[in-house]
Amino acid sequence: MERMRAAFRTLGCKVNQVETEALLGFLKALEPEVVPVEAGGADLVVINSCAVTTTAEADTRKEVRRARRYNPHAFIVVTGCYAELAPEALRELGADAVVPNARKAELPRVILERFGLPADPITTPPNEFWGAGERGLLNNYVRAFLKVQDGCNAGCAYCIIPRLRGRERHRGHRDALAEAGALLEAGVQEIVLTGVRLGSYKGHPRGIAGLVEELALMGAKVRLSSIEPEDTGDELLRVMQRFAPQVRPHLHLSLQTGSGRLLALMGRRYDKNYYRELVQKAYDWIPGFALTTDVIAGLPTETEAEHQETLSFLEEVRPSRVHVFTYTPRPKTRAASLPQVPIEVRKRRNKELQALAARLAEARVRPKLGGMVEVLVESFRGGKAYGHTPDYYEVEFTGQARIGQTAWVRVEAIEGYTLRGALEAIKQEPARYLLPVV
């Protein structure tokens, strides 16, 4: 057969990104040509869906229609959380196969059999922990996501994810470290640990802190994706302190609301005092620490005074970025049965939170103007280099550098969350795995 043309579209979390790359790894024997969905002429389109919000669900439906419009003869496979939630709706939209999270390990077999190829044990994942083992890197050969945990046992009142992802599972640390070593050998510089509830990781005797420390001792730069506040203890902060900036001084700690009553009502497992003290320790202990967070506008029963509490609390903890979501009821969650805030009030509160988030972000980034920042060089586009700082700002700069190097860049302008500047120097550090000059 001619070389397969395959398109992949990943929505939602970093865990989904790992799982899409895992599928590409299992399909390597086919040597597919990876093309954009909109290029047309694809033989296979895989959409890894999200259902964390009703907006994410709508995005998935749009992607299915778009895939069929550009690739009328493709075999379209939809997997992920929306495939778990609404398989029939996806088939009606034009999906040829729907593989929910609970059956994600069957993806290679479903695809290979469709194209008349044998799905032998080598191409079939050995266990339910999808996203482990060999994979193809779709987007970035400098930073890679390493999945070490899946599922959630928390059961927050507003959240549907435990139903879609199942109970918590944890990957053994020796297996995770072996994959990390292979990624480093392949040229990856920064490893981003991911999981649905990452901080609950139990695959290492010392939990997530022990795994981070071992990765740092291997020489990896390590970043943590979103982590729950109650799972972030002193031991992890001390590891981040010891190895900063190699272990990136950035945490995404979901807040959701600054109201103590609503935190309890929504089933969150921390209170405001704990969150406040945790963040202050991070600022005090970790050089260059940056906080990002999530908040939800208009949770059920939220009063105007509680909305103001959230605004005040955000001012207090000083995040560099706030992701603001408007609450939408999720079927079969406890919050959906509670009294709802009128939608126009939710939207107005969202705008007020967005305005505050922009002001806080500007205050946090302003001191960087005219100064020097450390940047891991990830890509080149249009004659400019791009990368991220340890505290997770995107940087665009001019000057001669190589992908995989760490550069010192002088910041000459700031646009939103992007720093723009010019190369000053290349940081001298052990660099065992640099990629070729671009």
Tab-separated table of C-alpha atoms in Angstrom:
chain	number	residue	atom	x	y	z
A	1	MET	CA	0.000	0.000	0.000
A	2	GLU	CA	1.080	3.600	-0.500
A	3	ARG	CA	2.422	5.432	2.515
A	4	MET	CA	-0.425	6.275	4.880
A	5	ARG	CA	-1.314	9.917	5.458
A	6	ALA	CA	-2.397	10.391	9.056
A	7	ALA	CA	-3.696	13.472	10.868
A	8	PHE	CA	-3.895	13.841	14.648
A	9	ARG	CA	-5.875	16.418	16.612
A	10	THR	CA	-5.500	16.589	20.384
A	11	LEU	CA	-7.844	18.607	22.576
A	12	GLY	CA	-7.661	19.255	26.296
A	13	CYS	CA	-4.983	18.280	28.771
A	14	LYS	CA	-1.331	17.303	28.516
A	15	VAL	CA	-2.292	13.725	29.372
A	16	ASN	CA	-4.165	13.591	26.071
A	17	GLN	CA	-1.031	14.829	24.296
A	18	VAL	CA	1.003	11.932	25.719
A	19	GLU	CA	-1.667	9.444	24.723
A	20	THR	CA	-1.807	10.726	21.138
A	21	GLU	CA	1.967	10.417	20.902
A	22	ALA	CA	1.735	6.890	22.321
A	23	LEU	CA	-0.611	5.936	19.496
A	24	LEU	CA	1.807	7.338	16.927
A	25	GLY	CA	4.539	5.249	18.543
A	26	PHE	CA	2.478	2.081	18.106
A	27	LEU	CA	1.829	2.988	14.462
A	28	LYS	CA	5.506	3.600	13.658
A	29	ALA	CA	5.707	0.374	11.670
A	30	LEU	CA	3.351	1.957	9.145
A	31	GLU	CA	5.704	4.937	8.729
A	32	PRO	CA	2.742	7.309	8.388
A	33	GLU	CA	3.177	10.727	6.899
A	34	VAL	CA	1.775	13.049	9.561
A	35	VAL	CA	-0.208	15.862	7.948
A	36	PRO	CA	-2.500	18.634	9.227
A	37	VAL	CA	-6.217	17.861	9.232
A	38	GLU	CA	-6.885	20.791	6.909
A	39	ALA	CA	-4.316	19.559	4.337
A	40	GLY	CA	-6.893	17.080	3.061
A	41	GLY	CA	-6.348	13.644	1.601
A	42	ALA	CA	-5.693	11.908	4.905
A	43	ASP	CA	-6.300	8.166	5.125
A	44	LEU	CA	-6.614	8.305	8.911
A	45	VAL	CA	-7.741	11.070	11.278
A	46	VAL	CA	-7.488	10.558	15.041
A	47	ILE	CA	-9.227	13.064	17.325
A	48	ASN	CA	-8.351	12.776	21.018
A	49	SER	CA	-11.247	14.572	22.648
A	50	CYS	CA	-11.940	16.521	25.824
A	51	ALA	CA	-15.097	16.926	27.918
A	52	VAL	CA	-13.925	18.976	30.887
A	53	THR	CA	-16.388	21.743	29.939
A	54	THR	CA	-19.325	22.117	27.570
A	55	THR	CA	-17.059	24.333	25.452
A	56	ALA	CA	-14.581	21.447	25.145
A	57	GLU	CA	-17.421	19.173	24.042
A	58	ALA	CA	-18.467	21.692	21.376
A	59	ASP	CA	-14.843	21.930	20.191
A	60	THR	CA	-14.733	18.154	19.760
A	61	ARG	CA	-17.917	18.124	17.694
A	62	LYS	CA	-16.518	20.923	15.537
A	63	GLU	CA	-13.283	18.973	14.983
A	64	VAL	CA	-15.176	15.883	13.816
A	65	ARG	CA	-17.187	17.903	11.298
A	66	ARG	CA	-14.019	19.674	10.166
A	67	ALA	CA	-12.120	16.407	9.755
A	68	ARG	CA	-14.877	14.953	7.580
A	69	ARG	CA	-15.135	18.128	5.490
A	70	TYR	CA	-11.420	18.192	4.657
A	71	ASN	CA	-10.965	14.405	4.470
A	72	PRO	CA	-14.182	12.898	3.104
A	73	HIS	CA	-12.677	9.427	2.551
A	74	ALA	CA	-10.629	9.162	5.772
A	75	PHE	CA	-11.142	6.624	8.539
A	76	ILE	CA	-12.006	8.963	11.433
A	77	VAL	CA	-11.390	7.688	14.957
A	78	VAL	CA	-12.464	9.639	18.040
A	79	THR	CA	-11.127	8.734	21.458
A	80	GLY	CA	-10.727	10.504	24.803
A	81	CYS	CA	-13.161	11.859	27.362
A	82	TYR	CA	-15.967	12.981	25.016
A	83	ALA	CA	-15.828	9.552	23.373
A	84	GLU	CA	-16.522	8.130	26.835
A	85	LEU	CA	-19.364	10.583	27.442
A	86	ALA	CA	-21.229	10.711	24.115
A	87	PRO	CA	-20.210	7.932	21.682
A	88	GLU	CA	-23.508	7.921	19.761
A	89	ALA	CA	-23.410	11.666	19.144
A	90	LEU	CA	-19.934	11.283	17.654
A	91	ARG	CA	-21.035	8.485	15.331
A	92	GLU	CA	-23.920	10.631	14.142
A	93	LEU	CA	-21.443	13.410	13.326
A	94	GLY	CA	-19.450	11.094	11.077
A	95	ALA	CA	-16.918	9.257	13.249
A	96	ASP	CA	-16.177	5.786	11.839
A	97	ALA	CA	-14.930	4.446	15.160
A	98	VAL	CA	-15.349	5.700	18.731
A	99	VAL	CA	-12.893	4.352	21.307
A	100	PRO	CA	-13.602	5.564	24.862
A	101	ASN	CA	-10.910	6.007	27.512
A	102	ALA	CA	-11.707	2.655	29.082
A	103	ARG	CA	-10.723	0.952	25.791
A	104	LYS	CA	-7.901	3.242	24.689
A	105	ALA	CA	-5.456	0.345	24.629
A	106	GLU	CA	-7.460	-1.055	21.698
A	107	LEU	CA	-6.673	1.934	19.456
A	108	PRO	CA	-3.751	0.325	17.586
A	109	ARG	CA	-5.769	-2.826	16.891
A	110	VAL	CA	-8.809	-0.855	15.673
A	111	ILE	CA	-6.667	1.151	13.254
A	112	LEU	CA	-4.395	-1.631	12.029
A	113	GLU	CA	-7.314	-3.993	11.355
A	114	ARG	CA	-9.140	-1.239	9.447
A	115	PHE	CA	-6.174	-1.033	7.066
A	116	GLY	CA	-5.861	-4.818	6.759
A	117	LEU	CA	-2.709	-5.110	8.857
A	118	PRO	CA	-2.037	-7.590	11.667
A	119	ALA	CA	-2.306	-6.281	15.222
A	120	ASP	CA	0.268	-8.565	16.802
A	121	PRO	CA	1.409	-8.326	20.447
A	122	ILE	CA	4.246	-5.984	19.498
A	123	THR	CA	1.772	-3.351	18.353
A	124	THR	CA	-0.702	-3.885	21.191
A	125	PRO	CA	-0.172	-2.105	24.537
A	126	PRO	CA	0.537	-4.624	27.323
A	127	ASN	CA	-1.588	-3.027	30.038
A	128	GLU	CA	-4.272	-0.460	30.790
A	129	PHE	CA	-1.799	2.358	31.505
A	130	TRP	CA	-2.071	3.930	28.093
A	131	GLY	CA	0.650	6.431	27.278
A	132	ALA	CA	3.630	4.462	28.587
A	133	GLY	CA	6.462	3.200	26.435
A	134	GLU	CA	7.684	4.038	22.962
A	135	ARG	CA	5.955	6.948	21.261
A	136	GLY	CA	6.350	9.463	18.504
A	137	LEU	CA	6.914	13.113	19.402
A	138	LEU	CA	4.433	15.109	17.364
A	139	ASN	CA	5.203	18.684	18.294
A	140	ASN	CA	8.424	19.290	20.187
A	141	TYR	CA	11.676	17.373	20.328
A	142	VAL	CA	13.050	19.481	23.193
A	143	ARG	CA	10.192	19.194	25.691
A	144	ALA	CA	8.275	15.944	26.182
A	145	PHE	CA	5.401	14.944	28.414
A	146	LEU	CA	5.868	11.897	30.636
A	147	LYS	CA	2.627	10.392	31.941
A	148	VAL	CA	2.981	8.792	35.359
A	149	GLN	CA	-0.578	8.831	36.732
A	150	ASP	CA	-4.147	8.468	35.487
A	151	GLY	CA	-7.634	8.699	36.980
A	152	CYS	CA	-8.972	10.599	39.975
A	153	ASN	CA	-10.588	9.540	43.262
A	154	ALA	CA	-11.384	13.063	44.495
A	155	GLY	CA	-14.959	13.496	43.246
A	156	CYS	CA	-15.266	17.291	43.335
A	157	ALA	CA	-18.923	18.316	43.150
A	158	TYR	CA	-18.667	20.135	39.786
A	159	CYS	CA	-16.309	17.745	37.958
A	160	ILE	CA	-17.113	14.895	35.588
A	161	ILE	CA	-13.519	13.713	35.030
A	162	PRO	CA	-13.490	10.838	37.600
A	163	ARG	CA	-16.404	9.310	35.704
A	164	LEU	CA	-14.559	9.634	32.380
A	165	ARG	CA	-11.035	8.714	33.514
A	166	GLY	CA	-11.785	6.135	36.190
A	167	ARG	CA	-10.016	5.354	39.462
A	168	GLU	CA	-6.417	6.403	40.091
A	169	ARG	CA	-3.605	4.335	38.584
A	170	HIS	CA	0.085	4.963	39.133
A	171	ARG	CA	3.042	4.058	36.949
A	172	GLY	CA	6.026	2.398	38.621
A	173	HIS	CA	8.951	4.777	39.014
A	174	ARG	CA	11.502	2.419	37.437
A	175	ASP	CA	9.403	2.196	34.288
A	176	ALA	CA	8.924	5.980	34.251
A	177	LEU	CA	12.640	6.625	34.741
A	178	ALA	CA	13.496	4.184	31.940
A	179	GLU	CA	11.275	6.104	29.520
A	180	ALA	CA	12.748	9.385	30.737
A	181	GLY	CA	16.220	8.049	29.968
A	182	ALA	CA	15.133	7.104	26.442
A	183	LEU	CA	13.686	10.585	25.936
A	184	LEU	CA	16.954	12.192	27.052
A	185	GLU	CA	18.896	9.954	24.698
A	186	ALA	CA	16.579	11.085	21.888
A	187	GLY	CA	17.507	14.721	22.515
A	188	VAL	CA	14.731	15.830	24.847
A	189	GLN	CA	15.925	18.417	27.352
A	190	GLU	CA	12.846	19.124	29.491
A	191	ILE	CA	10.481	16.459	30.818
A	192	VAL	CA	6.995	17.544	31.855
A	193	LEU	CA	5.413	15.151	34.349
A	194	THR	CA	1.705	14.710	33.695
A	195	GLY	CA	-1.268	12.964	35.210
A	196	VAL	CA	-4.960	13.522	35.754
A	197	ARG	CA	-4.177	14.014	39.442
A	198	LEU	CA	-0.408	14.195	39.321
A	199	GLY	CA	0.281	14.966	42.970
A	200	SER	CA	-1.393	11.767	44.160
A	201	TYR	CA	1.340	9.744	42.413
A	202	LYS	CA	2.210	6.623	44.419
A	203	GLY	CA	4.550	4.842	42.023
A	204	HIS	CA	7.635	5.956	43.994
A	205	PRO	CA	8.222	5.297	47.715
A	206	ARG	CA	8.473	9.077	48.238
A	207	GLY	CA	5.665	9.954	45.860
A	208	ILE	CA	5.969	12.727	43.305
A	209	ALA	CA	8.826	14.429	45.203
A	210	GLY	CA	10.972	11.299	44.954
A	211	LEU	CA	10.337	10.913	41.238
A	212	VAL	CA	11.181	14.567	40.562
A	213	GLU	CA	14.428	14.265	42.500
A	214	GLU	CA	15.520	11.136	40.615
A	215	LEU	CA	14.782	12.784	37.269
A	216	ALA	CA	16.823	15.818	38.290
A	217	LEU	CA	19.737	13.602	39.331
A	218	MET	CA	19.585	12.011	35.852
A	219	GLY	CA	20.250	15.469	34.418
A	220	ALA	CA	16.767	16.203	33.118
A	221	LYS	CA	15.135	19.570	33.340
A	222	VAL	CA	11.803	18.807	35.028
A	223	ARG	CA	8.498	20.627	34.912
A	224	LEU	CA	5.287	19.696	36.694
A	225	SER	CA	1.936	20.066	34.988
A	226	SER	CA	-1.168	20.969	37.009
A	227	ILE	CA	-1.087	19.633	40.568
A	228	GLU	CA	-3.650	19.781	43.355
A	229	PRO	CA	-2.771	22.033	46.321
A	230	GLU	CA	-3.427	19.306	48.911
A	231	ASP	CA	-0.965	17.016	47.107
A	232	THR	CA	1.820	19.617	47.182
A	233	GLY	CA	3.740	19.205	50.418
A	234	ASP	CA	6.948	20.538	51.913
A	235	GLU	CA	9.033	17.660	50.528
A	236	LEU	CA	8.193	18.565	46.931
A	237	LEU	CA	8.878	22.250	47.581
A	238	ARG	CA	12.274	21.375	49.099
A	239	VAL	CA	13.191	19.313	46.029
A	240	MET	CA	12.208	22.245	43.809
A	241	GLN	CA	14.266	24.563	45.997
A	242	ARG	CA	17.333	22.310	45.852
A	243	PHE	CA	17.316	21.863	42.085
A	244	ALA	CA	15.900	25.189	40.809
A	245	PRO	CA	15.938	26.199	37.995
A	246	GLN	CA	16.671	22.687	36.673
A	247	VAL	CA	13.445	21.643	38.361
A	248	ARG	CA	11.318	24.445	37.020
A	249	PRO	CA	10.204	26.975	39.667
A	250	HIS	CA	6.598	26.994	38.507
A	251	LEU	CA	3.457	25.318	39.830
A	252	HIS	CA	-0.063	25.342	38.489
A	253	LEU	CA	-2.163	25.027	41.659
A	254	SER	CA	-5.881	25.046	40.894
A	255	LEU	CA	-7.760	27.356	43.269
A	256	GLN	CA	-11.282	27.387	41.705
A	257	THR	CA	-12.685	29.852	44.271
A	258	GLY	CA	-11.514	32.118	47.055
A	259	SER	CA	-14.607	31.362	49.144
A	260	GLY	CA	-14.038	28.989	52.036
A	261	ARG	CA	-17.688	27.949	52.053
A	262	LEU	CA	-17.650	27.129	48.343
A	263	LEU	CA	-14.371	25.209	48.611
A	264	ALA	CA	-16.042	22.922	51.156
A	265	LEU	CA	-19.332	22.725	49.236
A	266	MET	CA	-17.554	21.799	45.999
A	267	GLY	CA	-15.590	19.037	47.731
A	268	ARG	CA	-12.144	20.631	47.464
A	269	ARG	CA	-9.678	19.094	49.919
A	270	TYR	CA	-7.941	22.239	51.135
A	271	ASP	CA	-8.977	25.539	52.652
A	272	LYS	CA	-7.852	29.095	52.033
A	273	ASN	CA	-5.332	29.095	54.872
A	274	TYR	CA	-3.633	25.979	53.534
A	275	TYR	CA	-3.488	27.399	49.999
A	276	ARG	CA	-2.171	30.746	51.262
A	277	GLU	CA	0.555	29.142	53.393
A	278	LEU	CA	1.566	26.747	50.610
A	279	VAL	CA	2.000	29.545	48.081
A	280	GLN	CA	3.900	31.717	50.540
A	281	LYS	CA	6.320	28.852	51.264
A	282	ALA	CA	6.877	28.433	47.539
A	283	TYR	CA	7.637	32.154	47.147
A	284	ASP	CA	9.973	32.069	50.172
A	285	TRP	CA	11.805	28.830	49.394
A	286	ILE	CA	12.036	28.546	45.595
A	287	PRO	CA	14.116	31.136	43.698
A	288	GLY	CA	12.083	32.771	40.942
A	289	PHE	CA	8.884	30.917	41.801
A	290	ALA	CA	5.792	31.568	39.647
A	291	LEU	CA	2.216	30.537	40.385
A	292	THR	CA	-0.501	29.912	37.826
A	293	THR	CA	-4.019	28.853	38.719
A	294	ASP	CA	-7.631	28.228	37.662
A	295	VAL	CA	-10.788	29.897	38.954
A	296	ILE	CA	-14.439	29.270	38.115
A	297	ALA	CA	-16.841	32.182	37.808
A	298	GLY	CA	-20.344	31.636	39.147
A	299	LEU	CA	-20.166	28.309	40.942
A	300	PRO	CA	-23.602	27.165	42.169
A	301	THR	CA	-24.869	29.240	45.137
A	302	GLU	CA	-21.966	31.726	44.809
A	303	THR	CA	-22.944	35.089	46.300
A	304	GLU	CA	-21.644	38.466	45.223
A	305	ALA	CA	-19.644	38.666	48.446
A	306	GLU	CA	-18.007	35.305	47.681
A	307	HIS	CA	-17.128	36.490	44.188
A	308	GLN	CA	-15.408	39.471	45.820
A	309	GLU	CA	-13.592	37.036	48.141
A	310	THR	CA	-12.135	35.315	45.074
A	311	LEU	CA	-10.983	38.631	43.620
A	312	SER	CA	-9.359	39.615	46.930
A	313	PHE	CA	-7.692	36.242	47.396
A	314	LEU	CA	-6.167	36.360	43.924
A	315	GLU	CA	-4.717	39.783	44.755
A	316	GLU	CA	-3.201	38.206	47.847
A	317	VAL	CA	-1.515	35.171	46.229
A	318	ARG	CA	-0.303	37.124	43.134
A	319	PRO	CA	-0.418	34.530	40.335
A	320	SER	CA	1.373	35.257	37.086
A	321	ARG	CA	-1.509	33.791	35.097
A	322	VAL	CA	-5.117	32.944	35.914
A	323	HIS	CA	-7.246	30.694	33.712
A	324	VAL	CA	-10.848	31.828	34.189
A	325	PHE	CA	-13.760	29.527	33.376
A	326	THR	CA	-17.466	30.260	33.522
A	327	TYR	CA	-19.283	27.509	35.399
A	328	THR	CA	-21.524	25.291	33.284
A	329	PRO	CA	-23.505	22.445	34.877
A	330	ARG	CA	-22.122	18.992	34.149
A	331	PRO	CA	-24.745	16.220	34.060
A	332	LYS	CA	-24.513	13.617	36.842
A	333	THR	CA	-22.444	15.868	39.128
A	334	ARG	CA	-23.593	17.044	42.550
A	335	ALA	CA	-23.155	20.704	41.647
A	336	ALA	CA	-25.656	20.427	38.791
A	337	SER	CA	-28.492	19.875	41.286
A	338	LEU	CA	-27.643	22.943	43.387
A	339	PRO	CA	-29.206	26.414	42.889
A	340	GLN	CA	-27.535	28.017	39.870
A	341	VAL	CA	-26.218	31.549	39.471
A	342	PRO	CA	-27.950	33.291	36.527
A	343	ILE	CA	-25.878	32.989	33.370
A	344	GLU	CA	-25.644	36.756	32.850
A	345	VAL	CA	-24.196	37.097	36.367
A	346	ARG	CA	-21.705	34.306	35.696
A	347	LYS	CA	-20.556	36.048	32.514
A	348	ARG	CA	-20.181	39.395	34.284
A	349	ARG	CA	-18.128	37.806	37.064
A	350	ASN	CA	-15.971	36.094	34.450
A	351	LYS	CA	-15.184	39.481	32.869
A	352	GLU	CA	-14.243	40.931	36.256
A	353	LEU	CA	-11.961	37.989	36.973
A	354	GLN	CA	-10.395	38.281	33.514
A	355	ALA	CA	-9.711	41.983	34.071
A	356	LEU	CA	-8.026	41.257	37.393
A	357	ALA	CA	-6.036	38.402	35.863
A	358	ALA	CA	-4.684	40.746	33.171
A	359	ARG	CA	-3.692	43.319	35.789
A	360	LEU	CA	-1.959	40.728	37.985
A	361	ALA	CA	-0.151	39.262	34.979
A	362	GLU	CA	1.122	42.679	33.909
A	363	ALA	CA	2.374	43.402	37.433
A	364	ARG	CA	4.237	40.086	37.587
A	365	VAL	CA	5.887	40.378	34.169
A	366	ARG	CA	6.764	44.095	34.191
A	367	PRO	CA	9.990	43.679	36.236
A	368	LYS	CA	11.410	41.424	33.502
A	369	LEU	CA	11.568	44.291	30.987
A	370	GLY	CA	15.199	45.241	30.386
A	371	GLY	CA	16.479	42.271	32.344
A	372	MET	CA	17.945	38.903	31.414
A	373	VAL	CA	15.962	35.660	31.292
A	374	GLU	CA	17.004	32.063	30.829
A	375	VAL	CA	15.355	30.369	27.834
A	376	LEU	CA	15.325	26.765	26.660
A	377	VAL	CA	15.429	27.042	22.850
A	378	GLU	CA	12.632	24.940	21.372
A	379	SER	CA	12.022	26.060	17.792
A	380	PHE	CA	12.704	28.565	15.009
A	381	ARG	CA	10.055	30.335	12.936
A	382	GLY	CA	10.440	33.226	10.542
A	383	GLY	CA	14.065	33.816	11.455
A	384	LYS	CA	13.393	34.019	15.202
A	385	ALA	CA	13.979	31.567	18.031
A	386	TYR	CA	11.309	30.537	20.501
A	387	GLY	CA	11.356	28.900	23.898
A	388	HIS	CA	10.201	29.157	27.494
A	389	THR	CA	11.713	30.492	30.679
A	390	PRO	CA	11.896	28.276	33.780
A	391	ASP	CA	8.877	30.173	35.165
A	392	TYR	CA	6.977	29.408	31.949
A	393	TYR	CA	6.887	32.596	29.928
A	394	GLU	CA	7.165	32.205	26.169
A	395	VAL	CA	10.149	34.060	24.700
A	396	GLU	CA	10.750	35.172	21.117
A	397	PHE	CA	14.262	36.383	20.354
A	398	THR	CA	16.807	37.088	17.632
A	399	GLY	CA	20.338	35.712	17.558
A	400	GLN	CA	22.275	32.542	16.798
A	401	ALA	CA	21.338	29.606	18.987
A	402	ARG	CA	20.721	25.896	18.608
A	403	ILE	CA	17.595	23.961	19.450
A	404	GLY	CA	18.125	22.368	22.844
A	405	GLN	CA	20.524	25.007	24.122
A	406	THR	CA	19.792	27.260	27.077
A	407	ALA	CA	20.158	30.926	26.147
A	408	TRP	CA	20.384	34.158	28.089
A	409	VAL	CA	18.065	36.688	26.450
A	410	ARG	CA	17.701	40.384	27.207
A	411	VAL	CA	14.004	41.350	27.287
A	412	GLU	CA	13.306	44.378	25.076
A	413	ALA	CA	9.496	44.247	24.897
A	414	ILE	CA	6.549	42.418	26.424
A	415	GLU	CA	3.329	41.526	24.641
A	416	GLY	CA	0.792	39.724	26.806
A	417	TYR	CA	2.543	36.638	28.187
A	418	THR	CA	5.292	36.719	25.525
A	419	LEU	CA	8.713	38.258	26.134
A	420	ARG	CA	10.595	39.584	23.093
A	421	GLY	CA	14.296	40.267	23.020
A	422	ALA	CA	17.786	39.484	21.747
A	423	LEU	CA	20.306	36.776	22.554
A	424	GLU	CA	23.055	37.829	24.956
A	425	ALA	CA	24.851	34.533	25.572
A	426	ILE	CA	24.540	30.759	25.583
A	427	LYS	CA	24.464	29.315	29.075
A	428	GLN	CA	27.381	27.002	29.724
A	429	GLU	CA	25.977	23.805	31.154
A	430	PRO	CA	26.357	20.088	30.540
A	431	ALA	CA	24.445	19.458	27.308
A	432	ARG	CA	24.720	15.798	26.446
A	433	TYR	CA	21.926	15.798	23.921
A	434	LEU	CA	21.910	18.829	21.623
A	435	LEU	CA	20.032	18.628	18.355
A	436	PRO	CA	21.563	19.667	15.020
A	437	VAL	CA	21.913	23.314	14.089
A	438	VAL	CA	18.781	24.701	12.427
